Coordinates of C-alpha atoms and ligand atoms in Angstrom, one line a residue:
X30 CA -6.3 60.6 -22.3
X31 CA -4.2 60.0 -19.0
X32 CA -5.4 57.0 -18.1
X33 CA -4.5 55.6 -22.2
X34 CA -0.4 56.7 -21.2
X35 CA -0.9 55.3 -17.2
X36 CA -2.4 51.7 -19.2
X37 CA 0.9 52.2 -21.6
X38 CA 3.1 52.8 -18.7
X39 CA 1.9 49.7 -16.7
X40 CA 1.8 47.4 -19.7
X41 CA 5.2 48.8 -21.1
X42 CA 6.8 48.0 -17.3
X43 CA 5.0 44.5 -16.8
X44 CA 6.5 43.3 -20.6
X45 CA 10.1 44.5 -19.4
X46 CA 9.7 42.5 -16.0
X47 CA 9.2 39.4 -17.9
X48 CA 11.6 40.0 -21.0
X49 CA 14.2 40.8 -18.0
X50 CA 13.3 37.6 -16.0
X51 CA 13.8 35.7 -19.2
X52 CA 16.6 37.3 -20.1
X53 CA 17.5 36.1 -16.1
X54 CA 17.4 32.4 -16.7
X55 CA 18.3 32.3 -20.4
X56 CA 21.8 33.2 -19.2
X57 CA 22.8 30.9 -16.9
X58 CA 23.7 33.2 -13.6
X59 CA 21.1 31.8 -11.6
X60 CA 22.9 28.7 -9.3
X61 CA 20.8 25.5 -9.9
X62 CA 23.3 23.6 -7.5
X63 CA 21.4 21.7 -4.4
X64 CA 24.5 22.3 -1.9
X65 CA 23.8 26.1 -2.6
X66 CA 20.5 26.2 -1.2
X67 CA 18.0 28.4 -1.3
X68 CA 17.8 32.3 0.0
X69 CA 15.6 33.2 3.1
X70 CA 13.1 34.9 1.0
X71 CA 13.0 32.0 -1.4
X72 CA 12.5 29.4 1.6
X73 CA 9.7 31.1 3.1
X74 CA 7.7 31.4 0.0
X75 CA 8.3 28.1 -1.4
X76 CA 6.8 26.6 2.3
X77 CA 3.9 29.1 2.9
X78 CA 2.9 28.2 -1.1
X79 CA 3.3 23.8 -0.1
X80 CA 1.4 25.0 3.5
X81 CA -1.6 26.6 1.8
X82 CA -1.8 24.3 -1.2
X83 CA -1.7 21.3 1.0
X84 CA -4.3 22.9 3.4
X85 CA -6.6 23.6 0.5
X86 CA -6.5 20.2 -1.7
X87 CA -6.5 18.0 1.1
X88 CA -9.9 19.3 2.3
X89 CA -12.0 16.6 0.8
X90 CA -10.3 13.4 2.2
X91 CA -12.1 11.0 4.5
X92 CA -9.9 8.6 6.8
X93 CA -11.4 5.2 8.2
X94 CA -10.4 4.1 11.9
X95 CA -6.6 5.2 11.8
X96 CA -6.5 3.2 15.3
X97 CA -7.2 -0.1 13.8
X98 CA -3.8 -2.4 14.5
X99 CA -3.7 -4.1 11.3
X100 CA -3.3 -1.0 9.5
X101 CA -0.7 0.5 11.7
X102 CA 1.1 -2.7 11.2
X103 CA 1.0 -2.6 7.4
X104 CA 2.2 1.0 7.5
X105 CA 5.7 0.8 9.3
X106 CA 6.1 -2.5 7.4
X107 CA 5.8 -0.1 4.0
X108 CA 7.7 2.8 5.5
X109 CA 10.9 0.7 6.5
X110 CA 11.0 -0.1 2.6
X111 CA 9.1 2.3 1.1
X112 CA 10.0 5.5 3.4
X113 CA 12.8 5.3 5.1
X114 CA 15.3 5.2 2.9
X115 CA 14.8 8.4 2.7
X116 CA 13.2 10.4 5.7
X117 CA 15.2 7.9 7.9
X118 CA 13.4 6.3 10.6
X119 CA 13.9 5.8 14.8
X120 CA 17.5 4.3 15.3
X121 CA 18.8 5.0 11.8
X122 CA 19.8 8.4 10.7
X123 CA 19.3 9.6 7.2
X124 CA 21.6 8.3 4.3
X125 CA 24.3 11.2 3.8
X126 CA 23.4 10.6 -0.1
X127 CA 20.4 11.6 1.0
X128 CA 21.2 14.7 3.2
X129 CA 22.7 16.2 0.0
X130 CA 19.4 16.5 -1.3
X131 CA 17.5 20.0 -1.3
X132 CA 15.3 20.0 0.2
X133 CA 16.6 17.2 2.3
X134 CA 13.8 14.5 3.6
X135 CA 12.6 15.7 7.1
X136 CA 13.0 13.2 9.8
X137 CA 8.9 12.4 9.9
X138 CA 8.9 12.2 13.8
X139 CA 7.1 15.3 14.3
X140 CA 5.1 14.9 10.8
X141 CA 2.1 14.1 12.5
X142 CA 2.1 17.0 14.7
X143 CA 3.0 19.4 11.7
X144 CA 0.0 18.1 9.2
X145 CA -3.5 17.0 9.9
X146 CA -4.4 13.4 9.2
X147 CA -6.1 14.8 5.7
X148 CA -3.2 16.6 4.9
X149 CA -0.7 13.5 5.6
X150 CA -3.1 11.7 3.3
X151 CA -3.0 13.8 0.8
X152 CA 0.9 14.1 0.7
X153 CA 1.6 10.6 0.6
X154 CA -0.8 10.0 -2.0
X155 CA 0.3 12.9 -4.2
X156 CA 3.5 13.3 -3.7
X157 CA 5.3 17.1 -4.1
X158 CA 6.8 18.7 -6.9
X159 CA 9.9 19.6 -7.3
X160 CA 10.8 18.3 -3.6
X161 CA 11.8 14.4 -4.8
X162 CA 8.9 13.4 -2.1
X163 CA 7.3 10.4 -4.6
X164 CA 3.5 10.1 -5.5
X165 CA 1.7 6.6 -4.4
X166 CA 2.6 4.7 -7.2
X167 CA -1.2 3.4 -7.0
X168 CA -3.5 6.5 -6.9
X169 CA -6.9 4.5 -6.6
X170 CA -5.4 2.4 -3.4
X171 CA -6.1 4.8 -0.8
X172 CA -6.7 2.0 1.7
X173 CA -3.3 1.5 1.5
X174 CA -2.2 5.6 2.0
X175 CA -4.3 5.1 4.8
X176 CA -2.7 2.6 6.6
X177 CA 0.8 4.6 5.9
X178 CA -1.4 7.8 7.6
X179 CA -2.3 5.4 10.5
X180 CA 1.2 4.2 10.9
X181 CA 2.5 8.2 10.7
X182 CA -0.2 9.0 13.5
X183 CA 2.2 6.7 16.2
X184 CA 5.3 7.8 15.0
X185 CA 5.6 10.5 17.2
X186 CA 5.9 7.8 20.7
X187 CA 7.6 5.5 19.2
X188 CA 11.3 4.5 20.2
X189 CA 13.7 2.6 18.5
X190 CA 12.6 -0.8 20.1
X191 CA 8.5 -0.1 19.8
X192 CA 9.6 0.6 16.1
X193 CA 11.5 -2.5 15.2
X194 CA 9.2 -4.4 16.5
X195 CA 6.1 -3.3 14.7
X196 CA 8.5 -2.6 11.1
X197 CA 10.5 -5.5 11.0
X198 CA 8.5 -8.1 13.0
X199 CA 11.2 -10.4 14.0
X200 CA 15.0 -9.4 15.1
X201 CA 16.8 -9.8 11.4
X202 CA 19.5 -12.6 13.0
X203 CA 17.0 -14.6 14.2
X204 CA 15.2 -15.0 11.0
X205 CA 18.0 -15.8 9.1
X206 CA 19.5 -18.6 11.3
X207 CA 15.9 -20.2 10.0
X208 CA 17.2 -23.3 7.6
X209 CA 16.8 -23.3 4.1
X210 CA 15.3 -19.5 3.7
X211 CA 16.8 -18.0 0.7
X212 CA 17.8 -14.1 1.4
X213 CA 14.3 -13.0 -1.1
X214 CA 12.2 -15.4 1.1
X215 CA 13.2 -13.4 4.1
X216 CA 12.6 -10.3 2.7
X217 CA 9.1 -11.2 1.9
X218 CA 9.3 -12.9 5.0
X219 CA 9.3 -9.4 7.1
X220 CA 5.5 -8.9 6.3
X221 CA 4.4 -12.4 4.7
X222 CA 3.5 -15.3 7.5
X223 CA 6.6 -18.1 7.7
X224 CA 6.3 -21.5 8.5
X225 CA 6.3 -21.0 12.1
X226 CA 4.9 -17.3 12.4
X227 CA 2.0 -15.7 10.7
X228 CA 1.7 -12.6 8.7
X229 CA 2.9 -9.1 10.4
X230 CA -0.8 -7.7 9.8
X231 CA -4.1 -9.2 9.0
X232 CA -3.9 -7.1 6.0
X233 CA -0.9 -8.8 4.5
X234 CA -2.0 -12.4 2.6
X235 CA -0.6 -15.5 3.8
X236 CA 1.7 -17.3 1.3
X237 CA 2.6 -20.3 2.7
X238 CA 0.9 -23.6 0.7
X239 CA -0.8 -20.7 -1.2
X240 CA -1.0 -22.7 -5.4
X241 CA 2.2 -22.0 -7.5
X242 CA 0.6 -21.3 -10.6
X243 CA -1.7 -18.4 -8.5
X244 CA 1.2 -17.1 -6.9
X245 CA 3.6 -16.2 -10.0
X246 CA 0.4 -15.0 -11.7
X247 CA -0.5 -12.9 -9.3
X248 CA 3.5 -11.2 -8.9
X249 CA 3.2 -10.7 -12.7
X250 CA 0.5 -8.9 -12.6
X251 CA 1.8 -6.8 -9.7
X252 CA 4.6 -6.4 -12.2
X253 CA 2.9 -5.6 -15.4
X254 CA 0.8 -2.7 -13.2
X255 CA -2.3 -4.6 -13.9
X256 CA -3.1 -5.5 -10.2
X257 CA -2.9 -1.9 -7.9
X258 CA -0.8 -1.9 -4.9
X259 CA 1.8 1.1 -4.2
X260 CA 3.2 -2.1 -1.2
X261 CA 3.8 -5.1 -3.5
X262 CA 3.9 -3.3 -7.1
X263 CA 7.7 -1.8 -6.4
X264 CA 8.8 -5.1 -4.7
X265 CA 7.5 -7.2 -7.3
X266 CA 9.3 -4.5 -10.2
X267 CA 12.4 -5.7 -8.6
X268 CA 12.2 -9.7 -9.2
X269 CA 13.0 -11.1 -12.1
X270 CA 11.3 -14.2 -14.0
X271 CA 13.4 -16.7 -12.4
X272 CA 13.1 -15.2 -8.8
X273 CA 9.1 -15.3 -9.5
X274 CA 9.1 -19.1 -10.4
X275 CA 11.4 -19.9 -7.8
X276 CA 9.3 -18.1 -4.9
X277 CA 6.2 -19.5 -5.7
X278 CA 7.6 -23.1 -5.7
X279 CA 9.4 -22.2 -2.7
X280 CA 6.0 -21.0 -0.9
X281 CA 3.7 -23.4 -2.1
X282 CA 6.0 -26.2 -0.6
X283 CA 5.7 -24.4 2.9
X284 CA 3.1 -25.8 5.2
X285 CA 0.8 -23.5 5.8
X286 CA -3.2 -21.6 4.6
X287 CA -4.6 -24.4 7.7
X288 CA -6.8 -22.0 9.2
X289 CA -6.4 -19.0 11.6
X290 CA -8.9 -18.9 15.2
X291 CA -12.0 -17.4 14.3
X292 CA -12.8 -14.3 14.8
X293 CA -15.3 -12.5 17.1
X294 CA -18.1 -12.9 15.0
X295 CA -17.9 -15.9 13.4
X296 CA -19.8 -17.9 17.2
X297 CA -22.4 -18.8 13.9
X298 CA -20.2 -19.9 11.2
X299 CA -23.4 -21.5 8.9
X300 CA -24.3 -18.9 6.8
X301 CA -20.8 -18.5 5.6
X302 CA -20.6 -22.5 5.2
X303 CA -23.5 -22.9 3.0
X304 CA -21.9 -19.6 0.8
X305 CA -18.9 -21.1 0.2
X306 CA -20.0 -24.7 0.0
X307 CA -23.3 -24.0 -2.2
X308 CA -23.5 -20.4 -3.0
X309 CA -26.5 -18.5 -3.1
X310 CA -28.9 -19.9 -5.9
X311 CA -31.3 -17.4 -5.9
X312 CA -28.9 -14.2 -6.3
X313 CA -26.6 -15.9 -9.0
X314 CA -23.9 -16.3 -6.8
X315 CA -21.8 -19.7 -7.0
X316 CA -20.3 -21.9 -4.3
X317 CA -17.4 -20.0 -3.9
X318 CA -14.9 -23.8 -2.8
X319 CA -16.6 -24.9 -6.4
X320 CA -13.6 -22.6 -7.8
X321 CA -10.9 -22.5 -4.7
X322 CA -11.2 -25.8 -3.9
X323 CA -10.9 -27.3 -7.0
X324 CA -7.1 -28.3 -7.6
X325 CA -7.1 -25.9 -10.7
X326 CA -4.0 -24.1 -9.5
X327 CA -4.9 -20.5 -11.2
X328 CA -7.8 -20.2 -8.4
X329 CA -6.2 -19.1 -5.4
X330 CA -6.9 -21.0 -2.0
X331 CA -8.9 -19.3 0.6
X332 CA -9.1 -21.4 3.3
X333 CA -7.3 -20.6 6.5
X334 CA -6.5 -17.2 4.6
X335 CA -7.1 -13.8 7.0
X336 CA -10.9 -12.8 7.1
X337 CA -9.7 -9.1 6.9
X338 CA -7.7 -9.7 3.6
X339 CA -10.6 -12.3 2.1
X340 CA -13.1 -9.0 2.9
X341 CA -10.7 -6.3 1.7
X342 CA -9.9 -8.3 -1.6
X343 CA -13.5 -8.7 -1.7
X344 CA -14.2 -4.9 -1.8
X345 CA -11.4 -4.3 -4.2
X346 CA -13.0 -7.0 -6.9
X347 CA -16.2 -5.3 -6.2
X348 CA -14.9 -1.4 -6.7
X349 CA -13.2 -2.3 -10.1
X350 CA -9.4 -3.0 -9.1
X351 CA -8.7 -6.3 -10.0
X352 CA -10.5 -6.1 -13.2
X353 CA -7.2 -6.0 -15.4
X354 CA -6.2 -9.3 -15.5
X355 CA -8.4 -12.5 -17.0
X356 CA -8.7 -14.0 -13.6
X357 CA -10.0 -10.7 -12.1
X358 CA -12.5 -10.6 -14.6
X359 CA -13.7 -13.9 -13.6
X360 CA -14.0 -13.1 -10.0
X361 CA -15.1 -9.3 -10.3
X362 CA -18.9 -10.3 -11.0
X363 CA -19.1 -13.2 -8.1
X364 CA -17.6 -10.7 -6.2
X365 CA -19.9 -7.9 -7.4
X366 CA -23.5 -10.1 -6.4
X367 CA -22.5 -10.6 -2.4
X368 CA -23.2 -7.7 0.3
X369 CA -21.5 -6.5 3.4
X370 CA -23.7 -8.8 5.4
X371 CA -22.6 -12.7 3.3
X372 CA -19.0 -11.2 2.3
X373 CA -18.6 -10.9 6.1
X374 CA -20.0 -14.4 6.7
X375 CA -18.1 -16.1 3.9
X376 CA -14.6 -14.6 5.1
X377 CA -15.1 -15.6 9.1
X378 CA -15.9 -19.2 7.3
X379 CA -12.6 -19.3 4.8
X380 CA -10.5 -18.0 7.6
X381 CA -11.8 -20.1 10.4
X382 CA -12.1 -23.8 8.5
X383 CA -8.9 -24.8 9.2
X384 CA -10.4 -25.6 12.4
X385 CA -13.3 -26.9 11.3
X386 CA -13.1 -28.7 7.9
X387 CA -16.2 -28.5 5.8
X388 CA -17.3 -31.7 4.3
X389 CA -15.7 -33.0 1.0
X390 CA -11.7 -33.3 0.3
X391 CA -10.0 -30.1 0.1
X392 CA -6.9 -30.7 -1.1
X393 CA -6.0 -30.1 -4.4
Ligands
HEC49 C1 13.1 9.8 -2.7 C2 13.0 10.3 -1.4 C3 11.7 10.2 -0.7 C4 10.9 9.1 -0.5 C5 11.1 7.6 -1.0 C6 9.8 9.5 0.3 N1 9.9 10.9 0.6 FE1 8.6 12.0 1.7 N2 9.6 13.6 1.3 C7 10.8 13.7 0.5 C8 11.2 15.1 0.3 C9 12.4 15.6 -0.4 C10 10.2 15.9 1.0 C11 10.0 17.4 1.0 C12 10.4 18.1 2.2 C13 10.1 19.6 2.1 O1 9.4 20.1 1.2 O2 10.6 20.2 3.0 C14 9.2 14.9 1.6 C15 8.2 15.3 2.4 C16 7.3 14.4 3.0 C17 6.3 14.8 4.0 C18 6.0 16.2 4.5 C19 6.9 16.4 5.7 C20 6.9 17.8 6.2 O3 7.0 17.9 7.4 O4 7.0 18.8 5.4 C21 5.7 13.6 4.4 C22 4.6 13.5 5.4 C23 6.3 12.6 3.7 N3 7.3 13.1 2.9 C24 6.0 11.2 3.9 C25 6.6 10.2 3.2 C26 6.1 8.8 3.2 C27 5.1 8.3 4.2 C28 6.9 8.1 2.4 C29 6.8 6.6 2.0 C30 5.5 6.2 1.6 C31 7.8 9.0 1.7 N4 7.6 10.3 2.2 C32 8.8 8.7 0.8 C33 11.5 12.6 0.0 C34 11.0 11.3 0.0
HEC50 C1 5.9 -4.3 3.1 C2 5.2 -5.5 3.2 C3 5.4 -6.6 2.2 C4 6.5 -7.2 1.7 C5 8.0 -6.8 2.1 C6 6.1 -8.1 0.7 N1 4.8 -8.2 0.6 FE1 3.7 -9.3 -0.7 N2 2.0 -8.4 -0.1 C7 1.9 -7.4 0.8 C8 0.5 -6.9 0.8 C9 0.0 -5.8 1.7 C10 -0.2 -7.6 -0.2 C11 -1.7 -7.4 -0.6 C12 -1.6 -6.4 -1.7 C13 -2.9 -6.1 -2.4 O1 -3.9 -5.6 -1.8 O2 -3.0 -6.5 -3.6 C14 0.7 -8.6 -0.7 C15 0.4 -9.5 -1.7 C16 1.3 -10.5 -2.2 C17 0.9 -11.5 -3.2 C18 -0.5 -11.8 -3.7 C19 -1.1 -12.8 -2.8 C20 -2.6 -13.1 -3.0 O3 -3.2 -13.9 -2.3 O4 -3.1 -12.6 -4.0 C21 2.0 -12.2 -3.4 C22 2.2 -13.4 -4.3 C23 3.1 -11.6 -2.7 N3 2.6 -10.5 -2.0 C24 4.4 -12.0 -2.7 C25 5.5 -11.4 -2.1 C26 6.9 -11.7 -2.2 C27 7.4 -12.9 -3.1 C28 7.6 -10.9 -1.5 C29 9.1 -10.8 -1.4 C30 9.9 -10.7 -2.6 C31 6.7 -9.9 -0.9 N4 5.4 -10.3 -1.2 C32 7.0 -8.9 0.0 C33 2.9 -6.9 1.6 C34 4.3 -7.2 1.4
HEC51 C1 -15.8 -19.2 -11.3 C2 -14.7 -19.4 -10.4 C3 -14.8 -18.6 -9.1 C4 -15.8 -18.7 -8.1 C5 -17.1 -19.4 -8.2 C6 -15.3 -17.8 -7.0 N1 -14.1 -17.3 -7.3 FE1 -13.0 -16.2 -6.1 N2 -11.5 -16.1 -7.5 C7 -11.5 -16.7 -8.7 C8 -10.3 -16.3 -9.5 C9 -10.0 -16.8 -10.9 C10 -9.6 -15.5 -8.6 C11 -8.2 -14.9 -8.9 C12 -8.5 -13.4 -9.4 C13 -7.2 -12.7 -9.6 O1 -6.2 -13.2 -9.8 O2 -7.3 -11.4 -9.6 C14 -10.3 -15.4 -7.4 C15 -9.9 -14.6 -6.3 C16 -10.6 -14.5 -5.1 C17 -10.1 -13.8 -4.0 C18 -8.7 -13.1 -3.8 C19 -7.8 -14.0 -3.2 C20 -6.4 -13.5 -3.0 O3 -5.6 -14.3 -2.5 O4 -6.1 -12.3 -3.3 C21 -11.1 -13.9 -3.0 C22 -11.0 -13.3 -1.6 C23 -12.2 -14.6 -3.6 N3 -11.8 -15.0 -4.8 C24 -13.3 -15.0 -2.9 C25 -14.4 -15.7 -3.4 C26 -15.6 -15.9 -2.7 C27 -15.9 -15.5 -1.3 C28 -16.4 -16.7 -3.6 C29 -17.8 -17.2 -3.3 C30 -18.8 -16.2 -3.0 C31 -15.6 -16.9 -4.8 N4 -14.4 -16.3 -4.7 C32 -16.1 -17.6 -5.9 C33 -12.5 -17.5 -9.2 C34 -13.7 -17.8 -8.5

């Protein structure tokens, strides 16, 4: 029977373990206080458990070209609002607010060289408990974690100037000697296209002339969580009825949505003519100006809007996640009958017709 009173022995000592370690935090000794910090030994487990649990879950991921300019763009545009306030960024220090956090936000400079791409992924999508580091506030947008990744990737070259430039487009006085700009306008205006300047990636929709009605709809639904973006959902949380109404009269009065150059691989812009100007009978898809073009201000307009965001929008439609709202569920199917091959046509058209009208009046 010695192995019965070894099984006692082992069970009796494991129960007083935990009843002790209860005891422990029942009674208050153990400092909770962030300026206290943490012991040595407490430190190096907590980052060898985040290390291996990050290494393990982030196995999976798969990362489209990180090199692609329009998403690096999009990226340090998020991270000056999205990021920075917290993990700082190059030429401005960390918030002392923030420095009093534990564990304080790590200057992300070296991130890159720390994490794999998969692993940065992973992070900014997830978030990390009990850290303060925030999950993507839209899980199923991993395009847009991506293009955060992408923008992480450079970090590590980058100097104050190289940064400013890519983050905040334009020097901040020189933007706000523009006439007329209320200060909201010129925060959108830091990634949305101005009058005189278009947007700071091809991933980013251009506003100006874009149809009122459109415009506040689609902030609402940004708003109400119904339309997924982790970029535009916070900013839009922040505006309040007013300041929707007001923006979308101010940008549909701006001149603007003429037409961009074409792009590369639009020499034969046809095809994408006779999509948009007649559809495609025989696969049940409608002429897609039949909607956009017709003056009905819920249906946004597409012409001289960016071929990348026409075929990313395109691919969002088609994947489910604009489904939520009663216009998405008008557009999901049209968008769900068109492949790779005409959604690439008809974008290089939309974007490119500012330059070369199609037949017909436009204008709503
Ligand atoms: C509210 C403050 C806060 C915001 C906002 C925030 N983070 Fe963090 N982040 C943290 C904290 C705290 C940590 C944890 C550091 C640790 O565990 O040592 C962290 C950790 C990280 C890490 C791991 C860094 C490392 O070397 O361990 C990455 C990468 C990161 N954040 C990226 C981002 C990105 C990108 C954004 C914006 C999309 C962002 N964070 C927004 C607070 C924040
Ligand atoms: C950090 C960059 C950034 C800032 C700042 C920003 N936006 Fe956006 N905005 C985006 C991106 C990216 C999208 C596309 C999101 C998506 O995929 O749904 C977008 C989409 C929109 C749309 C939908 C357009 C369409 O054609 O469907 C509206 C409207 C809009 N933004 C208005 C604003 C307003 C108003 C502000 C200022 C209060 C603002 N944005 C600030 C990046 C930004
Ligand atoms: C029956 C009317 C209708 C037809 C036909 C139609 N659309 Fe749409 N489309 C809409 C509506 C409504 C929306 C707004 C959806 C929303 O708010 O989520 C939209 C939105 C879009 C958007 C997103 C624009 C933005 O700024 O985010 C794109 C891109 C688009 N349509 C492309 C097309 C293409 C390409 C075709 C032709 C193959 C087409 N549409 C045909 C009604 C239509």
């Amino acid at each position: 029977m010695a192995w019965r009173r070894g099984a006692l022995w082992v069970g009796g000592t494991l129960v007083a373990l935990a009843l002790g370690g209860l005891l422990f935090a029942a009674s208050g000794i153990y400092n909770v206080a962030a300026r206290s910090g943490h012991f040595d030994v407490t430190t190096w487990v907590i980052e060898l458990v985040l290390r291996r649990s990050v290494a393990l879950h982030a196995r999976s991921a798969e990362a489209p070209n990180l090199d692609d300019i329009d998403r690096i763009r999009l990226g340090a545009a998020h991270f000056q609002g999205g990021c920075a306030p917290c993990h700082g960024a190059p030429g401005t220090a960390r918030n002392p607010i923030v420095k009093g956090m534990l564990p304080v936000p790590p200057d992300l400079a070296r991130a890159a060289e720390t994490w794999s791409e998969k692993e940065l992924f992973w992070i900014v999508r997830n978030g990390l408990k009990y850290t303060g580091m925030p999950a993507w506030s839209a899980p199923t947008r991993e395009d847009e974690v991506w293009s955060v990744v992408a923008f992480l990737r450079r970090l590590p070259t980058m100097d104050t100037a190289g940064y400013r430039a890519l983050a905040e487009g334009e020097a901040e006085p020189a933007v706000a000697q523009r006439a007329g700009w209320s200060p909201e306008l010129l925060r959108c205006g830091r990634c949305h296209d101005t009058s005189d300047r278009p947007s700071a990636s091809q991933l980013v929709p251009r506003l100006a002339g874009q149809s009122a009605r459109y415009f506040a709809a689609a902030l609402r639904a940004y708003k109400d969580e119904w339309r997924p973006s982790g970029i535009m959902q916070p900013i839009a949380a922040e505006l309040d009825e007013a300041a929707i109404d007001r923006l979308a009269e101010q940008y549909a009065r701006l001149p603007g949505l003429v037409g961009t150059a074409p792009t590369a691989l639009a020499d034969d812009l046809s095809q994408g003519r006779s999509i948009a100007t007649a559809g495609v009978p025989e696969a049940g898809i409608p002429a897609c100006l039949s909607c956009h073009a017709s003056g009905y201000g819920l249906y946004p307009r597409l012409i001289g809007q960016s071929a990348a965001y026409i075929r990313q929008q395109l691919h969002l439609f088609q994947a489910g996640q604009r489904e939520q709202t009663v216009l998405g569920q008008i557009m999901t199917p049209v968008a769900r009958r068109l492949n790779d091959r005409q959604i690439q046509e008809v974008a290089d058209f939309l974007a490119s017709s500012g330059r070369e009208p199609p037949g017909g009046d436009l204008s709503p």
